[in-house]
Structures are given as structure tokens and as C-alpha cells.
PDB file of C-alpha atoms in Angstrom:
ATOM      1  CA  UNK A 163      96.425  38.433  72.315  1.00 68.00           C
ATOM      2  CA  UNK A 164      92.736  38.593  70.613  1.00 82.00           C
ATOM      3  CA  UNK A 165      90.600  42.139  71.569  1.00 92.00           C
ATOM      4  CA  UNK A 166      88.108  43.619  70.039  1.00 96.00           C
ATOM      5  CA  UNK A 167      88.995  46.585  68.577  1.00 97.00           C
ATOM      6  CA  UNK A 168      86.954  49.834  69.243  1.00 97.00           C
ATOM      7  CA  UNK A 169      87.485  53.127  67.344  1.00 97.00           C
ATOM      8  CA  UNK A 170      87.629  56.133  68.364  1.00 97.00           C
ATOM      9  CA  UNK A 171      88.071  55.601  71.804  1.00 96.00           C
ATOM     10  CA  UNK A 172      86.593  59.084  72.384  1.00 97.00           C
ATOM     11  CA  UNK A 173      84.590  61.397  70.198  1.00 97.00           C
ATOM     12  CA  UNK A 174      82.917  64.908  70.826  1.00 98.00           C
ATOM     13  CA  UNK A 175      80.663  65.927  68.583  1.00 97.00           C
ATOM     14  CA  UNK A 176      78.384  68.762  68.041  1.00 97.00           C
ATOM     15  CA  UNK A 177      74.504  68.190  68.358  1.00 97.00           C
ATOM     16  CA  UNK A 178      72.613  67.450  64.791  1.00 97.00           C
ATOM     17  CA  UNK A 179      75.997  65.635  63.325  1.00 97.00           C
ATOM     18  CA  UNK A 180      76.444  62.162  62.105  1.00 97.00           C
ATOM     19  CA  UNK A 181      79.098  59.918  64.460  1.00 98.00           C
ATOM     20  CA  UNK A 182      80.201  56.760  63.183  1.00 98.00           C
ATOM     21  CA  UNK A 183      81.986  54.181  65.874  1.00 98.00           C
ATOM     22  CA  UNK A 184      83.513  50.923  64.743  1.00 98.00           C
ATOM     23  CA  UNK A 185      84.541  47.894  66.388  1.00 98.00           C
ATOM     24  CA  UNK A 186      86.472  44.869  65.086  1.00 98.00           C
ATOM     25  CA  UNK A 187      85.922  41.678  66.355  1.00 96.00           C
ATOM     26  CA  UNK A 188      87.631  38.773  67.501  1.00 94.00           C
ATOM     27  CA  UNK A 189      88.903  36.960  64.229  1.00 93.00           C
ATOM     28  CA  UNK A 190      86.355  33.857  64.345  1.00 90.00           C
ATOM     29  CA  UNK A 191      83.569  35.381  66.312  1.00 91.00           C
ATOM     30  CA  UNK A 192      80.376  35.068  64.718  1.00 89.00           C
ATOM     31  CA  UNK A 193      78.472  36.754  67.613  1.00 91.00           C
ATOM     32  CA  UNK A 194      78.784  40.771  67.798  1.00 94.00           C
ATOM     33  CA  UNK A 195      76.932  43.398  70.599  1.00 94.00           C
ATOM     34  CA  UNK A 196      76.582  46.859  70.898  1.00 97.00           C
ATOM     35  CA  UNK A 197      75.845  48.169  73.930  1.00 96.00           C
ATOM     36  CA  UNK A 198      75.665  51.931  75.773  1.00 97.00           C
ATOM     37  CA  UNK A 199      76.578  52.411  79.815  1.00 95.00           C
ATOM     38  CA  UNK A 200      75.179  55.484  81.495  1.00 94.00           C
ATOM     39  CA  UNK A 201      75.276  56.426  84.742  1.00 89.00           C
ATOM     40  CA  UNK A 202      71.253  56.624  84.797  1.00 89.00           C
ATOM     41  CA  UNK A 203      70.695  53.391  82.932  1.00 89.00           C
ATOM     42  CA  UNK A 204      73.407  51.651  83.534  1.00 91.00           C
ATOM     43  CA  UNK A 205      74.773  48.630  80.162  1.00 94.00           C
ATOM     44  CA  UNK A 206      71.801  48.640  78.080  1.00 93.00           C
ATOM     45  CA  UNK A 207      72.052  45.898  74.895  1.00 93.00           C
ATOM     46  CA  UNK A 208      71.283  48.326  71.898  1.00 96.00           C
ATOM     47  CA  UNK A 209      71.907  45.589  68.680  1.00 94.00           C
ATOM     48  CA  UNK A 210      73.230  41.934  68.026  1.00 90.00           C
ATOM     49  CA  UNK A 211      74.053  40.307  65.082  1.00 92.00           C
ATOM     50  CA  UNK A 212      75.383  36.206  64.523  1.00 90.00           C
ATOM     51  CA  UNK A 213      77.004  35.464  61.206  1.00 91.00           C
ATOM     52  CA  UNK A 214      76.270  39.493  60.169  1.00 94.00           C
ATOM     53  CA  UNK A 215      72.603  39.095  60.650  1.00 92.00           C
ATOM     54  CA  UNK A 216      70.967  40.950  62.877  1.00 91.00           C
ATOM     55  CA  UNK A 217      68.996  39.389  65.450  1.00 88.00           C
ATOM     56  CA  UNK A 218      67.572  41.772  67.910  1.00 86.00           C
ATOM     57  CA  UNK A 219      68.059  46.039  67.810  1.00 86.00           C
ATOM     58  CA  UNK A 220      65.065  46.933  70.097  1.00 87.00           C
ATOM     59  CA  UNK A 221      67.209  48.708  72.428  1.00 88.00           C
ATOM     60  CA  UNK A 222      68.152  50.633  69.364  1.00 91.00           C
ATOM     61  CA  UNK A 223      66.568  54.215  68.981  1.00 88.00           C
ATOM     62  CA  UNK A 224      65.210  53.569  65.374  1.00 87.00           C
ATOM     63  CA  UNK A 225      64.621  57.101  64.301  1.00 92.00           C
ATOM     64  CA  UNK A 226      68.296  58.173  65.039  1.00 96.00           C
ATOM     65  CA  UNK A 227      70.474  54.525  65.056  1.00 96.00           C
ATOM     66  CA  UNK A 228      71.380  52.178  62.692  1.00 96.00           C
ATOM     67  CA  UNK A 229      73.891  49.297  63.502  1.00 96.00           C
ATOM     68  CA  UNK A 230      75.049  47.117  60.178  1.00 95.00           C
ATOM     69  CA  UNK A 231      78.015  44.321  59.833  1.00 96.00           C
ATOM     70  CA  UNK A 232      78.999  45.153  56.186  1.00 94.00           C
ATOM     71  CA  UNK A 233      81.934  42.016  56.381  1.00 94.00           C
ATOM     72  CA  UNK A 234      82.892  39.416  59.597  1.00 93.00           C
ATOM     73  CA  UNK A 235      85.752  42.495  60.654  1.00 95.00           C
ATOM     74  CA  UNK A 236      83.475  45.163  60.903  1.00 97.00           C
ATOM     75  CA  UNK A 237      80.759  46.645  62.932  1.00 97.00           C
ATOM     76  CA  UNK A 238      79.147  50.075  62.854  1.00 98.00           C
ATOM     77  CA  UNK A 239      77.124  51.899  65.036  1.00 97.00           C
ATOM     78  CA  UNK A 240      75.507  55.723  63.777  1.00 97.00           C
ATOM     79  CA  UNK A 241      73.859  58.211  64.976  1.00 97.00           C
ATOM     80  CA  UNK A 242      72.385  60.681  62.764  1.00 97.00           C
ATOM     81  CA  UNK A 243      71.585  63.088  63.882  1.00 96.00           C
ATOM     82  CA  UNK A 244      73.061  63.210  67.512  1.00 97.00           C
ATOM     83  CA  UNK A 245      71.663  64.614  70.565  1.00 97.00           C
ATOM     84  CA  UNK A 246      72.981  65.208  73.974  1.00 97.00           C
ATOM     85  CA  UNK A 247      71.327  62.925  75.506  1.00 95.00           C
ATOM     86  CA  UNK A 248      73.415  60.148  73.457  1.00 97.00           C
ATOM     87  CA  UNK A 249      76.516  60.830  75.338  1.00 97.00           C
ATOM     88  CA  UNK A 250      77.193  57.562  76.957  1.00 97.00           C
ATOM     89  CA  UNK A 251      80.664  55.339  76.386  1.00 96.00           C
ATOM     90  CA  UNK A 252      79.083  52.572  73.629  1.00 97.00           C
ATOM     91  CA  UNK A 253      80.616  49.370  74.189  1.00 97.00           C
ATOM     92  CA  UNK A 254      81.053  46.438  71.254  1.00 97.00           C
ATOM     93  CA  UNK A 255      81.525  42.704  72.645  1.00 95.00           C
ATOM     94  CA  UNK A 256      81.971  39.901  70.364  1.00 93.00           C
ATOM     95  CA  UNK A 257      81.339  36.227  71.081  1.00 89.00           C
ATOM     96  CA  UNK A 258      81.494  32.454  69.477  1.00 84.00           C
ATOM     97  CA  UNK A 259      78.516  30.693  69.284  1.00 77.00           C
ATOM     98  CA  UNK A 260      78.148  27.055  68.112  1.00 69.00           C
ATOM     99  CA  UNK A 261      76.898  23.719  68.390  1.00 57.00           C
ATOM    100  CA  UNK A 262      78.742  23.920  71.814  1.00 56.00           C
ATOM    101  CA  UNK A 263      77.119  27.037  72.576  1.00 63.00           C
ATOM    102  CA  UNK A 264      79.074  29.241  74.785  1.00 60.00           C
ATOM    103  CA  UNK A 265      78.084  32.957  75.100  1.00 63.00           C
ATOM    104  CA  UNK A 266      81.124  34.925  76.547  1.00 78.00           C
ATOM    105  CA  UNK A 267      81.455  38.252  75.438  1.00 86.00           C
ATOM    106  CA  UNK A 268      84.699  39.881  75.077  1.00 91.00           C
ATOM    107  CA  UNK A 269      84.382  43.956  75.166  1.00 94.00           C
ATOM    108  CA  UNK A 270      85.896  46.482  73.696  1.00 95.00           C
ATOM    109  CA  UNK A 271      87.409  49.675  75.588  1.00 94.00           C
ATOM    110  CA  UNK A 272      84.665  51.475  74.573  1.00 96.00           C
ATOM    111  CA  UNK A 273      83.773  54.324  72.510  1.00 97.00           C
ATOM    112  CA  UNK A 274      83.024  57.493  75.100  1.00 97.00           C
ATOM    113  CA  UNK A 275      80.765  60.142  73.179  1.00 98.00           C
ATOM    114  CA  UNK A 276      80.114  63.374  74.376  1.00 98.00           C
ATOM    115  CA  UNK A 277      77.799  65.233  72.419  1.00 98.00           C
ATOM    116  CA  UNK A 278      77.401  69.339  72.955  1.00 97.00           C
TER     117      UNK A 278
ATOM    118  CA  UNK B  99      62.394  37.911  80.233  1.00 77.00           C
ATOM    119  CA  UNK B 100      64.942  38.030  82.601  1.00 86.00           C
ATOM    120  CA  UNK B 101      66.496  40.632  85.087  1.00 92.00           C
ATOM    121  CA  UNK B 102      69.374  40.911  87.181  1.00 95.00           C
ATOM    122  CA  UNK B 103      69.494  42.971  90.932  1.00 96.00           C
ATOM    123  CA  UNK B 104      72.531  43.695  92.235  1.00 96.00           C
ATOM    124  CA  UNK B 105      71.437  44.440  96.013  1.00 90.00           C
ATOM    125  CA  UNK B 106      74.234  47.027  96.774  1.00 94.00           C
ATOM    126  CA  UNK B 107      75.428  49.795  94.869  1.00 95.00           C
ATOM    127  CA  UNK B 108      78.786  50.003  96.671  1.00 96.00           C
ATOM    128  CA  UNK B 109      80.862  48.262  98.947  1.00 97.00           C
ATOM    129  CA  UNK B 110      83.603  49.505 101.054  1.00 97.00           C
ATOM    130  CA  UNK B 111      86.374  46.897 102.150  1.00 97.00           C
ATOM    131  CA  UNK B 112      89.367  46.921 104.562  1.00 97.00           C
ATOM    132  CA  UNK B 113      92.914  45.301 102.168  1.00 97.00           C
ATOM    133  CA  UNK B 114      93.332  41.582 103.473  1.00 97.00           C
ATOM    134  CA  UNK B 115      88.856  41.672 104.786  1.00 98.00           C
ATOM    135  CA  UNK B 116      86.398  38.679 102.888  1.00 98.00           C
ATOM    136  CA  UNK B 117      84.032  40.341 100.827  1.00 98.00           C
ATOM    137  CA  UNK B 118      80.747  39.177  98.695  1.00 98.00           C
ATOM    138  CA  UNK B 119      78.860  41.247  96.271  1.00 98.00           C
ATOM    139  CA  UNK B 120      75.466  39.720  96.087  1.00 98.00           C
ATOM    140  CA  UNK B 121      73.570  38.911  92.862  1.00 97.00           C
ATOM    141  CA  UNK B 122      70.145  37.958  92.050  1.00 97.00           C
ATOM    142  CA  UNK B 123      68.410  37.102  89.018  1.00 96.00           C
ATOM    143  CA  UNK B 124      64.905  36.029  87.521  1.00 93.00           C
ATOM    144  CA  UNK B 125      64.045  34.133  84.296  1.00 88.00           C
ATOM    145  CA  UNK B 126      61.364  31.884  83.290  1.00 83.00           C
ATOM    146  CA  UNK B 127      64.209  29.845  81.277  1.00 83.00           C
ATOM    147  CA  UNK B 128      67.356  28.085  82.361  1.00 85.00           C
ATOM    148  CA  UNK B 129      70.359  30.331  82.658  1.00 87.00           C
ATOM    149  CA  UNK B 130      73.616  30.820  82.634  1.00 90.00           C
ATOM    150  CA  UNK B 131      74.896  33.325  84.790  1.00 93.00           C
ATOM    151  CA  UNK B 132      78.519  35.778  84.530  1.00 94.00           C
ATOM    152  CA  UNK B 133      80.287  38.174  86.532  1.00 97.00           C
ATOM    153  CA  UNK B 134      82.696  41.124  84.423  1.00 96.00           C
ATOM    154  CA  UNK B 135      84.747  43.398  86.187  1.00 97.00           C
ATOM    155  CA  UNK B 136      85.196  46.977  84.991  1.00 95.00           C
ATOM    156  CA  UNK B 137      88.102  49.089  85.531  1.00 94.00           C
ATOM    157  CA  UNK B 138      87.864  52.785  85.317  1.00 88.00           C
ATOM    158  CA  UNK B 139      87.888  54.146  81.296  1.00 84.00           C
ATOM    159  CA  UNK B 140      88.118  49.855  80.452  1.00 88.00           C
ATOM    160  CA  UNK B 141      86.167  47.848  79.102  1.00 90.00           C
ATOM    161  CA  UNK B 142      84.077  44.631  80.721  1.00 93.00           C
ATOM    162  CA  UNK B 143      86.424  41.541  81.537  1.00 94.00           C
ATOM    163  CA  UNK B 144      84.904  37.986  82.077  1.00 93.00           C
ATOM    164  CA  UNK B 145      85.744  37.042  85.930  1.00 95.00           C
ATOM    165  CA  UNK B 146      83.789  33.701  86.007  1.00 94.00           C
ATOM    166  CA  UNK B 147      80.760  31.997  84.526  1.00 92.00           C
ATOM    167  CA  UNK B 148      78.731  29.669  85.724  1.00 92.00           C
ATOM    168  CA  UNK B 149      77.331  27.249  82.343  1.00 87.00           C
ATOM    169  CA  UNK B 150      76.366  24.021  83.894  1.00 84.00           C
ATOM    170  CA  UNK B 151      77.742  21.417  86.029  1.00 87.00           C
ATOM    171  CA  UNK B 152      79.936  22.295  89.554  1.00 89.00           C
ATOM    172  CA  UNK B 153      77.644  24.734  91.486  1.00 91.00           C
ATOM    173  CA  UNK B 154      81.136  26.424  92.827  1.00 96.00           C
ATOM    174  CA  UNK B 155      82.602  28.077  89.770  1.00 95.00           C
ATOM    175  CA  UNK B 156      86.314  29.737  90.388  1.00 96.00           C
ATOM    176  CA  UNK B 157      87.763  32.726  88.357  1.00 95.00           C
ATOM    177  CA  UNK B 158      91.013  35.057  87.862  1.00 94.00           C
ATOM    178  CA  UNK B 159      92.496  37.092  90.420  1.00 93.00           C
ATOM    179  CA  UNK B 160      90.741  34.682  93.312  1.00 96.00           C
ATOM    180  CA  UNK B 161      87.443  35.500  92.755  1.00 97.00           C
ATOM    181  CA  UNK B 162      85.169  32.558  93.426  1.00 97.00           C
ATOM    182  CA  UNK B 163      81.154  32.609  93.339  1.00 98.00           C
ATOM    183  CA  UNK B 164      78.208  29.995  93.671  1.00 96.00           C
ATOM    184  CA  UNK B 165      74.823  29.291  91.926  1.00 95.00           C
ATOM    185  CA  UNK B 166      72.177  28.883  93.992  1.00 95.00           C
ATOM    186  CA  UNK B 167      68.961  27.870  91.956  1.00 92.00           C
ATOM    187  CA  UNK B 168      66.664  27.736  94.415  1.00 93.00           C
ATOM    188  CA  UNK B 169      67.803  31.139  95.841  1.00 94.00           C
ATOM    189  CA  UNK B 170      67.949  32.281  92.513  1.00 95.00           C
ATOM    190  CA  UNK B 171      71.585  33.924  93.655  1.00 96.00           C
ATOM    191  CA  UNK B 172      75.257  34.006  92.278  1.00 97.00           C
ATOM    192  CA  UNK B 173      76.714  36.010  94.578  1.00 98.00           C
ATOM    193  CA  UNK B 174      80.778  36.642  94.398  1.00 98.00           C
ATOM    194  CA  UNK B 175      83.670  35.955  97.164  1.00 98.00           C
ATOM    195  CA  UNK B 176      87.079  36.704  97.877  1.00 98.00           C
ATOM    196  CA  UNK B 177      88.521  35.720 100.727  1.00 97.00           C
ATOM    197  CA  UNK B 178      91.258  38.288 100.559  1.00 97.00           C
ATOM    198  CA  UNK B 179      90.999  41.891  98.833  1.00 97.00           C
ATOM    199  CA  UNK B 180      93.934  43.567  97.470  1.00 96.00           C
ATOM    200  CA  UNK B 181      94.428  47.492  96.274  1.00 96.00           C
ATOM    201  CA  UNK B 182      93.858  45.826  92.801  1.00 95.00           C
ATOM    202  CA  UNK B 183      90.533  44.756  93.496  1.00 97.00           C
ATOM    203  CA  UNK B 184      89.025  47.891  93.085  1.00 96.00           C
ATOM    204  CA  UNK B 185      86.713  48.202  90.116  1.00 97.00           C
ATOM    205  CA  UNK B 186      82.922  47.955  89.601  1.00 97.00           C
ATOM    206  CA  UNK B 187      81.617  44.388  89.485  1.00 98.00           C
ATOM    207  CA  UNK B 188      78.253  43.529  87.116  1.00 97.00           C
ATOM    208  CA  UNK B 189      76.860  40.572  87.224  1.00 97.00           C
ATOM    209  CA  UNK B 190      74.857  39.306  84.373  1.00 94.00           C
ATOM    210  CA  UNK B 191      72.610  36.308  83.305  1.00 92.00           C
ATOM    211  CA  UNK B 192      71.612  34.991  79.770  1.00 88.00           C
ATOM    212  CA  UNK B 193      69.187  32.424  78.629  1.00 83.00           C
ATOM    213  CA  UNK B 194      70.699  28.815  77.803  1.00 76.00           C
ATOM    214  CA  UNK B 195      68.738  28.138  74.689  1.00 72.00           C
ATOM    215  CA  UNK B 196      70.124  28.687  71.757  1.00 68.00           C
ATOM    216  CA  UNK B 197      69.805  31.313  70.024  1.00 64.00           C
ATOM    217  CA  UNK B 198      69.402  33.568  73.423  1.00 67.00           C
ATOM    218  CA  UNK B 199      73.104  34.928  73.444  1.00 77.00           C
ATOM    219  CA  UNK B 200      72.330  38.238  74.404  1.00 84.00           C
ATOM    220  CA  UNK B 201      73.502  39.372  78.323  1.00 89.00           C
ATOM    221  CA  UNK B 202      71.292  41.389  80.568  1.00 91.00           C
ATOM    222  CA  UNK B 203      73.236  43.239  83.458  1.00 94.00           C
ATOM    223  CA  UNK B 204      72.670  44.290  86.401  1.00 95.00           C
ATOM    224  CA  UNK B 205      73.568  47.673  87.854  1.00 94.00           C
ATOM    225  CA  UNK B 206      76.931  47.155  88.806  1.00 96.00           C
ATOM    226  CA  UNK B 207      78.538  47.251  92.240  1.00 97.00           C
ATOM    227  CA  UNK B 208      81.243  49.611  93.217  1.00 97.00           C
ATOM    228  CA  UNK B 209      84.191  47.890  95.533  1.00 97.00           C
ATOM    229  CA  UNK B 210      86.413  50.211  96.938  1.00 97.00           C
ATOM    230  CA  UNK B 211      89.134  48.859  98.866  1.00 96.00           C
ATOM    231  CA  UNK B 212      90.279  50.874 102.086  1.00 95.00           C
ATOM    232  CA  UNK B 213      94.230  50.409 102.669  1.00 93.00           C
TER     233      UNK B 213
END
């Protein structure tokens, strides 16, 4: 059964430190999301890439966030340094996009931050 | 650009009752339109999608909805809730060019089923 793979699933972290979350995608996808859901702003798209390259991060927080696809397994999303107001649950979704262009996303659990 | 409004923040249903969570959207482009379910501390699952084609687009669990384009609407259906069905619903739109993968959501709607 293909997931996408999100780790850690939780993470509290003290304000000023670096957090790291990674996600695996589907084996084939070519289409990776990040995303953050908060109660205030509800699922806001942060970064995508397609084939590693990314394609749009101006939901991304420049100064702070930096997403990168360093191989087709692996995504990473970081923080440096955190604040509280980053405590959200950051969701990856990963998709296959082609000739025959179809954009479902599959998402990950999640990755719920709290930052103190 | 392109938004999504999700008229009603929560929804209350008797077990066995119809219900429809209603969805609108704008865009300047062609669309294609998806409802996810979320389940408390899960993820976003795909219920349907509407790409092209049959206006009446059917889903897991019984969920149907339909794409209106002149209403500008994809609003969701089931004819019969279960316990189950309880969850928060988004719906979401993206544009159809390629290229344009990226999903903009609406604020979710909360369904809470009443035994």
C-alpha cells in the first residue's frame, strides 16, 4: 500500500532551535507539497517542487524556511530558527504529473510542531 | 487566482439523514475541482474529483458530488450518514493547465454525526 511517509509525526521544540521534518514520497511521484493547517489559517501551500525543482515557495516564510528535494525519496522542510507562532501540523502530499496530467495529492499524517 | 468558500463551518447530522456540504469556487482558468476528508490527527484522503467529462462524479464511502459551472459549485451528498462519517470535509480546486498542480483549499467543514 503506497503512503507518503512523514517523520516525526510530532515534535516540540524550544523557540530559537532548528527543526527538520521529512517526508518520503510515493515511489514514482514526481510532484511533492508542503503545506501547514492552523486553526486560524486553515491548509496553506508553503512549497512545491516537480522532478526536485522547485516551482513555487511564496507561501514559504523566506527569512526562517527553506524546503529542498536533495534525491526523488526525500523532502525537507526547516525552520531555523523557530518561533511559536510556527506551531501548526505541516503536511507533505506527493502527486504524478504527466502528459496525462492528473493532480491528486496523496498526504502524509502530518508532522504536528509545537514550539515553546 | 483562484479561491475556494466553503459556506458552513459545521454541520450537524442525524445517523441514516441526507446531508450536503456546499462548495464554491472562483478562477479565471478552467478547473478541476476535489473533495479530501480529514480524520482527527490524519492526514487528507482524496474522496472524489471532478477532472472533466460526467458532471456527477461518485467517490468512496458513498459520497457523491456535482459540478456546476455556471453556479460555480461542487457541493457534496450522501444520501445516508453513518457514525463513520464524521470528519472535516475540504474542498479544493486547482487550475487545469499544466503546470498549475498546486491545490487551494477551502476552510474545511466540520460534520458531526448525531446517533
Amino acid at each position: 500500500d503506497a503512503r507518503v511517509t512523514q517523520t516525526p509525526r510530532d515534535k516540540v521544540t524550544e523557540m530559537g532551535q532548528e527543526v527538520t521534518m521529512r517526508c518520503q514520497p510515493i515511489l514514482g511521484h514526481n510532484t511533492v507539497f508542503w503545506y501547514r493547517q492552523t486553526m486560524m489559517q486553515g491548509l496553506e501551500l508553503l512549497a512545491y517542487f516537480r522532478n526536485r525543482a522547485p516551482l513555487d515557495d511564496s507561501g514559504m516564510p523566506k527569512d526562517r524556511f527553506s524546503a529542498e528535494m536533495p534525491d526523488a525519496t526525500l523532502a525537507t522542510l526547516k525552520i531555523q530558527p523557530s518561533e511559536p507562532r510556527d506551531s501548526a501540523v505541516y503536511f507533505c502530499a506527493s502527486g504524478k504529473t504527466g502528459q496525462l496530467r492528473n493532480t491528486e495529492a496523496f498526504f502524509g499524517q502530518g508532522t504536528r510542531l509545537t514550539v515553546v | 487566482a483562484q479561491s475556494v468558500t466553503q459556506l458552513d463551518s459545521q454541520v450537524p447530522v442525524f445517523e441514516e439523514a441526507p446531508v450536503e456540504l456546499r462548495c464554491n469556487y472562483s478562477s479565471s482558468v478552467s478547473v478541476y475541482l476535489f473533495w479530501y476528508v480529514q480524520y482527527p490527527n490524519q492526514g487528507l484522503q482524496l474522496l472524489l474529483k471532478y477532472l472533466s467529462g460526467s458532471t456527477l462524479v461518485k467517490g468512496i464511502n458513498g459520497f457523491e458530488a456535482e459540478f456546476n459551472k455556471s453556479q460555480t459549485s461542487f457541493h457534496l451528498r450522501k444520501p445516508s450518514v453513518h457514525i463513520s462519517d464524521t470528519a472535516e470535509y475540504f474542498c479544493a480546486v486547482s487550475d487545469s493547465g499544466f503546470g498549475n498542480e498546486k491545490l487551494t483549499f477551502g476552510t474545511g467543514t466540520r460534520l458531526t454525526i448525531i446517533p
